Coordinates of C-alpha atoms in Angstrom, one line a residue:
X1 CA -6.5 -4.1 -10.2
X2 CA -7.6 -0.8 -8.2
X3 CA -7.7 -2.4 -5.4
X4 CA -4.1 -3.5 -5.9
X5 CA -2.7 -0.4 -6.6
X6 CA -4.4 1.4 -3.9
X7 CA -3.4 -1.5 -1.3
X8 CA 0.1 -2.1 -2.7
X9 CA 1.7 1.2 -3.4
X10 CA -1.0 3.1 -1.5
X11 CA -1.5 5.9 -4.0
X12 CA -4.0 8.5 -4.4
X13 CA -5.5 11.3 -6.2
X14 CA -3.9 9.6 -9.7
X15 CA -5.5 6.1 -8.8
X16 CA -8.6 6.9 -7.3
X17 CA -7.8 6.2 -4.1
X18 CA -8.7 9.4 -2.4
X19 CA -6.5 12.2 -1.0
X20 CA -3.3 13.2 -2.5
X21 CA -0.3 11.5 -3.4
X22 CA 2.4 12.6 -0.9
X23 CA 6.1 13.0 -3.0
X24 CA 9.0 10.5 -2.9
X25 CA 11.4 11.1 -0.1
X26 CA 14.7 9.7 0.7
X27 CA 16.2 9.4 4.7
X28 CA 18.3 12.2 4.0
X29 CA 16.0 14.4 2.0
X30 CA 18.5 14.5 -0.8
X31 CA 18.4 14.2 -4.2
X32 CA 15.1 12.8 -4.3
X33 CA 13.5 15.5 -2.2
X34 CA 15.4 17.4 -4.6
X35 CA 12.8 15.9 -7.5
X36 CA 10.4 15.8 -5.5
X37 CA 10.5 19.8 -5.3
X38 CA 11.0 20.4 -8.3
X39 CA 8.2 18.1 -9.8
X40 CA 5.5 20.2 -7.5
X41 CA 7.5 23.3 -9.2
X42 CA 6.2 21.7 -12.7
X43 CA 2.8 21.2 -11.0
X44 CA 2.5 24.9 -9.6
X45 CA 3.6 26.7 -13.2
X46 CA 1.2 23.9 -15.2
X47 CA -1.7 24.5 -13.0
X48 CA -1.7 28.2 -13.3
X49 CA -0.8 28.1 -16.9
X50 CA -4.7 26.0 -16.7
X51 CA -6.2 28.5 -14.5
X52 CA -5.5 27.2 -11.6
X53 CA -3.9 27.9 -8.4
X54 CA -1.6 25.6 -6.8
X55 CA 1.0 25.9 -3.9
X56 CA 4.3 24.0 -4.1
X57 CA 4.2 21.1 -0.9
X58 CA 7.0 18.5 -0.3
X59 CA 6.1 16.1 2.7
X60 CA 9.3 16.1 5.7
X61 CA 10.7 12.1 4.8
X62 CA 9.1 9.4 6.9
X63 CA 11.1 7.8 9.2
X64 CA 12.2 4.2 8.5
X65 CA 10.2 1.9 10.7
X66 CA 11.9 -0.8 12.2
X67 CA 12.4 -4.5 9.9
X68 CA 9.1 -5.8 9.1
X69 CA 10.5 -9.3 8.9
X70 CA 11.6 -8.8 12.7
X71 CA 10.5 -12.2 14.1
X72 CA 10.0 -11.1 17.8
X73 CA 8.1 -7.7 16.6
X74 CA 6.1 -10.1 14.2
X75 CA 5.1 -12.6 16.6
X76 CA 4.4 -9.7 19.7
X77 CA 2.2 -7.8 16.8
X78 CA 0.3 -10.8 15.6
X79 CA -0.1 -12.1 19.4
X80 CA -2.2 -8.8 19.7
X81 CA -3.8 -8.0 16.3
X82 CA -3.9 -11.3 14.7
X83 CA -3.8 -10.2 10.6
X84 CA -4.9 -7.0 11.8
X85 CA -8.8 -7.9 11.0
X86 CA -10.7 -7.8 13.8
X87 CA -8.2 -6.2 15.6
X88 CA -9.8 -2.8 13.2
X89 CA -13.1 -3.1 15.2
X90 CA -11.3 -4.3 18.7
X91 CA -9.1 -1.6 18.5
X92 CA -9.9 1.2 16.4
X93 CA -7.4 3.2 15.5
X94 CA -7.6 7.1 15.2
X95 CA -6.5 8.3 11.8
X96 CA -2.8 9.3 11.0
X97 CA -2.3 12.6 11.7
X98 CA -0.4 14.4 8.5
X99 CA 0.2 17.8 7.6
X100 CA -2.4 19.7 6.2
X101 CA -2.4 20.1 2.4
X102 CA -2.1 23.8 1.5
X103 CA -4.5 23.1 -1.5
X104 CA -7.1 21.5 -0.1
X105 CA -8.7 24.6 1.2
X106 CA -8.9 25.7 -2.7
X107 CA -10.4 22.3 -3.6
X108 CA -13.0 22.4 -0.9
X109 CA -14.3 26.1 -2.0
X110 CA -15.1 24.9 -5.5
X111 CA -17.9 22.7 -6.5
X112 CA -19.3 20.6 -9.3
X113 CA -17.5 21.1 -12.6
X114 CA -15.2 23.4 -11.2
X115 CA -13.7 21.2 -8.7
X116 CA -13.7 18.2 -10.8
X117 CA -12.1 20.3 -13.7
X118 CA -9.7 20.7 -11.0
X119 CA -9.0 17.5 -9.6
X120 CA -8.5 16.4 -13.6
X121 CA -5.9 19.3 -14.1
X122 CA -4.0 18.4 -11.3
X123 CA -3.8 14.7 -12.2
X124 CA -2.6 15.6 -15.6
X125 CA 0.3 18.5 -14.3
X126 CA 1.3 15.2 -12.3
X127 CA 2.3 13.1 -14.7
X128 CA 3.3 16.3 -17.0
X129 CA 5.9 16.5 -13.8
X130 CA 6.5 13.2 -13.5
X131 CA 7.3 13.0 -17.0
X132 CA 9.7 16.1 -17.1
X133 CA 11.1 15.1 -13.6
X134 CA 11.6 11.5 -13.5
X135 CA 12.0 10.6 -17.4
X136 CA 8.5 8.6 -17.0
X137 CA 7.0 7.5 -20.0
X138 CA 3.2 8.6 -19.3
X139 CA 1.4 9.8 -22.6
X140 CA -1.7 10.6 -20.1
X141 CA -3.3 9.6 -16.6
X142 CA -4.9 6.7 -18.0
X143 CA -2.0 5.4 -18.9
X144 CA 0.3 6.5 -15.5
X145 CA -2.2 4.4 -14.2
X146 CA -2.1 1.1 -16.8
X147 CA 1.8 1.3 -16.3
X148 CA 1.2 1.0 -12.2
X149 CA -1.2 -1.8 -13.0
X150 CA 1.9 -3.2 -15.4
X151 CA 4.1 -2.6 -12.1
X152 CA 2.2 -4.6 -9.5
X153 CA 1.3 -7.4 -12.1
X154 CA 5.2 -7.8 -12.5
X155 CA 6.7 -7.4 -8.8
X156 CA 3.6 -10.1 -8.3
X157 CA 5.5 -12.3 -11.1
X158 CA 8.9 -11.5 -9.6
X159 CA 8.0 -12.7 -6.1
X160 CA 6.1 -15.9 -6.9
X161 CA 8.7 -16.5 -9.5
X162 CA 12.1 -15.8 -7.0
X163 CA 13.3 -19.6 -6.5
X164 CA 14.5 -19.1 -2.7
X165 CA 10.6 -17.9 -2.1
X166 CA 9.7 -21.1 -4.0
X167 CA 11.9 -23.4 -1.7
X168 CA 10.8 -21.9 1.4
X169 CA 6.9 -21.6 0.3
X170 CA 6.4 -25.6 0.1
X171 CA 7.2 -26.5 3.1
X172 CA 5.0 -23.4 4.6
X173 CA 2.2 -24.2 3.2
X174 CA 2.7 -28.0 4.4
X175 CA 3.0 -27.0 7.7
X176 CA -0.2 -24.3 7.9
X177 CA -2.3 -27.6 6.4
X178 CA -1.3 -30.3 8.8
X179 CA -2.3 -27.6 11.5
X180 CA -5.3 -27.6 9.9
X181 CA -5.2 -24.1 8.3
X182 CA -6.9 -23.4 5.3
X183 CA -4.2 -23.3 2.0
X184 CA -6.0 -21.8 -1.4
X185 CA -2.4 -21.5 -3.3
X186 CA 1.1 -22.7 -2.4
X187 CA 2.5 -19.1 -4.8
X188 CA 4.7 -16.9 -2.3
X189 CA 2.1 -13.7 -3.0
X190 CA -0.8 -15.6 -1.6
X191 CA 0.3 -17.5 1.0
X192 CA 1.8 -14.2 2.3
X193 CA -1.6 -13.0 2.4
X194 CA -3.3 -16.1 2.8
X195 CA -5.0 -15.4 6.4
X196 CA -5.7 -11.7 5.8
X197 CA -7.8 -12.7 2.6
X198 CA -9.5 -15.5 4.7
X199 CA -10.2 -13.6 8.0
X200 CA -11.8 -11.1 5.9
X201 CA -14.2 -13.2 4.5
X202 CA -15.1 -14.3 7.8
X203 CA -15.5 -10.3 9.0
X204 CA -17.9 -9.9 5.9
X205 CA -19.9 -12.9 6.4
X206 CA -20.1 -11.4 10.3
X207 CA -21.6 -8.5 9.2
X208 CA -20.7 -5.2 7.1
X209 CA -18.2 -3.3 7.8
X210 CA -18.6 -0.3 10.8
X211 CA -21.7 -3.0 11.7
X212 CA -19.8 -5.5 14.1
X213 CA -19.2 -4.2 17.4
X214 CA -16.0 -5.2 19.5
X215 CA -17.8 -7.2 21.6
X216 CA -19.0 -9.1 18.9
X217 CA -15.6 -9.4 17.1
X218 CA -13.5 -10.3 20.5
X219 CA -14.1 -14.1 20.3
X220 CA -13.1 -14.1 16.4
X221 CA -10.0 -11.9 16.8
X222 CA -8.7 -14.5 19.8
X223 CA -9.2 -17.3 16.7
X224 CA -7.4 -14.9 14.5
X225 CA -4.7 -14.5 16.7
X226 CA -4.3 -17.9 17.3
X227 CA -4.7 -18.7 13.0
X228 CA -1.9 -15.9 12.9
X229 CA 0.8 -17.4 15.2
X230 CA 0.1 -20.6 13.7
X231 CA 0.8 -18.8 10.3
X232 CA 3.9 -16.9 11.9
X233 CA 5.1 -19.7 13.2
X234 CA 5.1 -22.4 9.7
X235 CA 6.3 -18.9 7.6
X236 CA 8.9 -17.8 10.1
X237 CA 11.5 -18.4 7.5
X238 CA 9.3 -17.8 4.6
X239 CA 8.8 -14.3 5.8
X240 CA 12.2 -13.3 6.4
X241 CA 13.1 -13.6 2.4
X242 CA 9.9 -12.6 1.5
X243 CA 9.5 -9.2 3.1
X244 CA 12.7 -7.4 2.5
X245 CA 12.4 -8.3 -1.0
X246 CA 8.8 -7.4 -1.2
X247 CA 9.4 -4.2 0.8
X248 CA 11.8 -3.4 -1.9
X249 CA 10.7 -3.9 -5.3
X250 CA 7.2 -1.6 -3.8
X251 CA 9.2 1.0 -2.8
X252 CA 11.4 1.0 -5.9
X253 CA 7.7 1.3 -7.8
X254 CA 6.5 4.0 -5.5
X255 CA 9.4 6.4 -6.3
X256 CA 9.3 5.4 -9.6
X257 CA 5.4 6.8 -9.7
X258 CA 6.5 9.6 -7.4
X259 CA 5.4 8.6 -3.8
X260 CA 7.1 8.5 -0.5
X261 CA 8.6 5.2 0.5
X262 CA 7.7 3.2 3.2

């Protein structure tokens, strides 16, 4: 369930994940930058009221990248990366640049107790926030992070239960096995990530990760490609349903839990 939660909604420091949790933002940096400022407000006075010192940081609103479920951006991204496997070691990408934290230099000068002591203080002033904020209904971190468990188990129901997903997954998955591709479930969440899951069992059984070098991955990325515009190709209408409305209920969870859209 981690692993869900971190891969899902891509959160952090409250999930374990690593780094922090960057605030929910809106296009327009409205009213929800509005919370967003005044949850790290909450955060700054219950830190210090701890012993702590915190400075208040709201992230500038991502810009809105262009429809996922885009057919011709699909197919000319999968025609390159495949499921974005063995793509990773073809084409290592640098890491995203973000703005620096203004805390982390206080968490990297403590050590030990201290900065765990830390780390657990700041968890719990961020659900105290989210609680005063947002109206959630988070007795503790443990359970902030039971209720985002809750969250991904249902928008996991709600997708493999949405009756136009249904319609469109049986014939997908008929297609992807008279082309020969492997089918472990006909439910709309796994066949969406069907060839990810497969591809990277065949990266482990390769080798460990940061152990296979590009040269070695190049002839099992040009299969993956070719598995992935197979995949693109049987899904082309599965996909266009099943992004926007997957796109949707994980951004409606990520505000929810007080993280930036994507």
């Amino acid at each position: 369930m981690r692993v869900l939660m971190c891969g899902l909604l891509g959160l952090a420091v409250l999930t374990g994940c690593g780094g922090d949790p960057a605030p929910a933002a809106d296009g327009g940096g409205g009213a929800t930058m509005d919370k967003a400022r005044e949850r790290e407000t909450v955060i700054a006075t219950c830190m210090k009221q701890k012993g702590f010192a915190y400075t208040p940081s709201v992230s500038p609103p991502r810009k809105s990248a262009a429809n996922p479920a885009d057919y011709a951006a699909m197919k000319a991204e999968r025609g390159k990366n495949g499921f974005g496997v063995f793509s990773a070691v073809v084409y290592p990408k640098p890491p995203e640049t973000q703005a620096p934290d203004p805390n982390q230099a206080t968490i990297d000068g403590l050590s030990g107790a201290r900065r765990d002591a830390y780390l657990k203080t700041l968890n719990e002033c961020r659900v105290t926030a989210l609680r005063q904020v947002n109206g959630l209904k988070a007795t503790s971190v443990a359970d902030y992070q039971d209720q985002m468990a809750t969250e991904i188990e249902n928008i996991d129901k709600t997708l493999d239960g949405d009756p136009k997903l249904l319609e469109l997954a049986a014939p997908f998955a008929e297609c992807l096995k008279s082309k020969g591709e492997r089918v472990t479930s006909e439910k709309p969440v796994a066949l969406s990530g069907r060839g990810v899951v497969l591809w990277s069992e065949q990266a482990d059984r390769l080798g460990k990760a940061g152990t296979v070098t590009a040269e070695a991955a190049r002839p099992y990325l040009a299969r993956e490609i070719r598995s992935a515009l197979v995949d693109l190709e049987c899904g082309k209408d599965f996909y266009a349903a099943f992004i926007p409305l997957q796109k949707r209920l994980t951004n409606e969870a990520r505000v929810k839990y007080g993280f930036q859209e994507r």
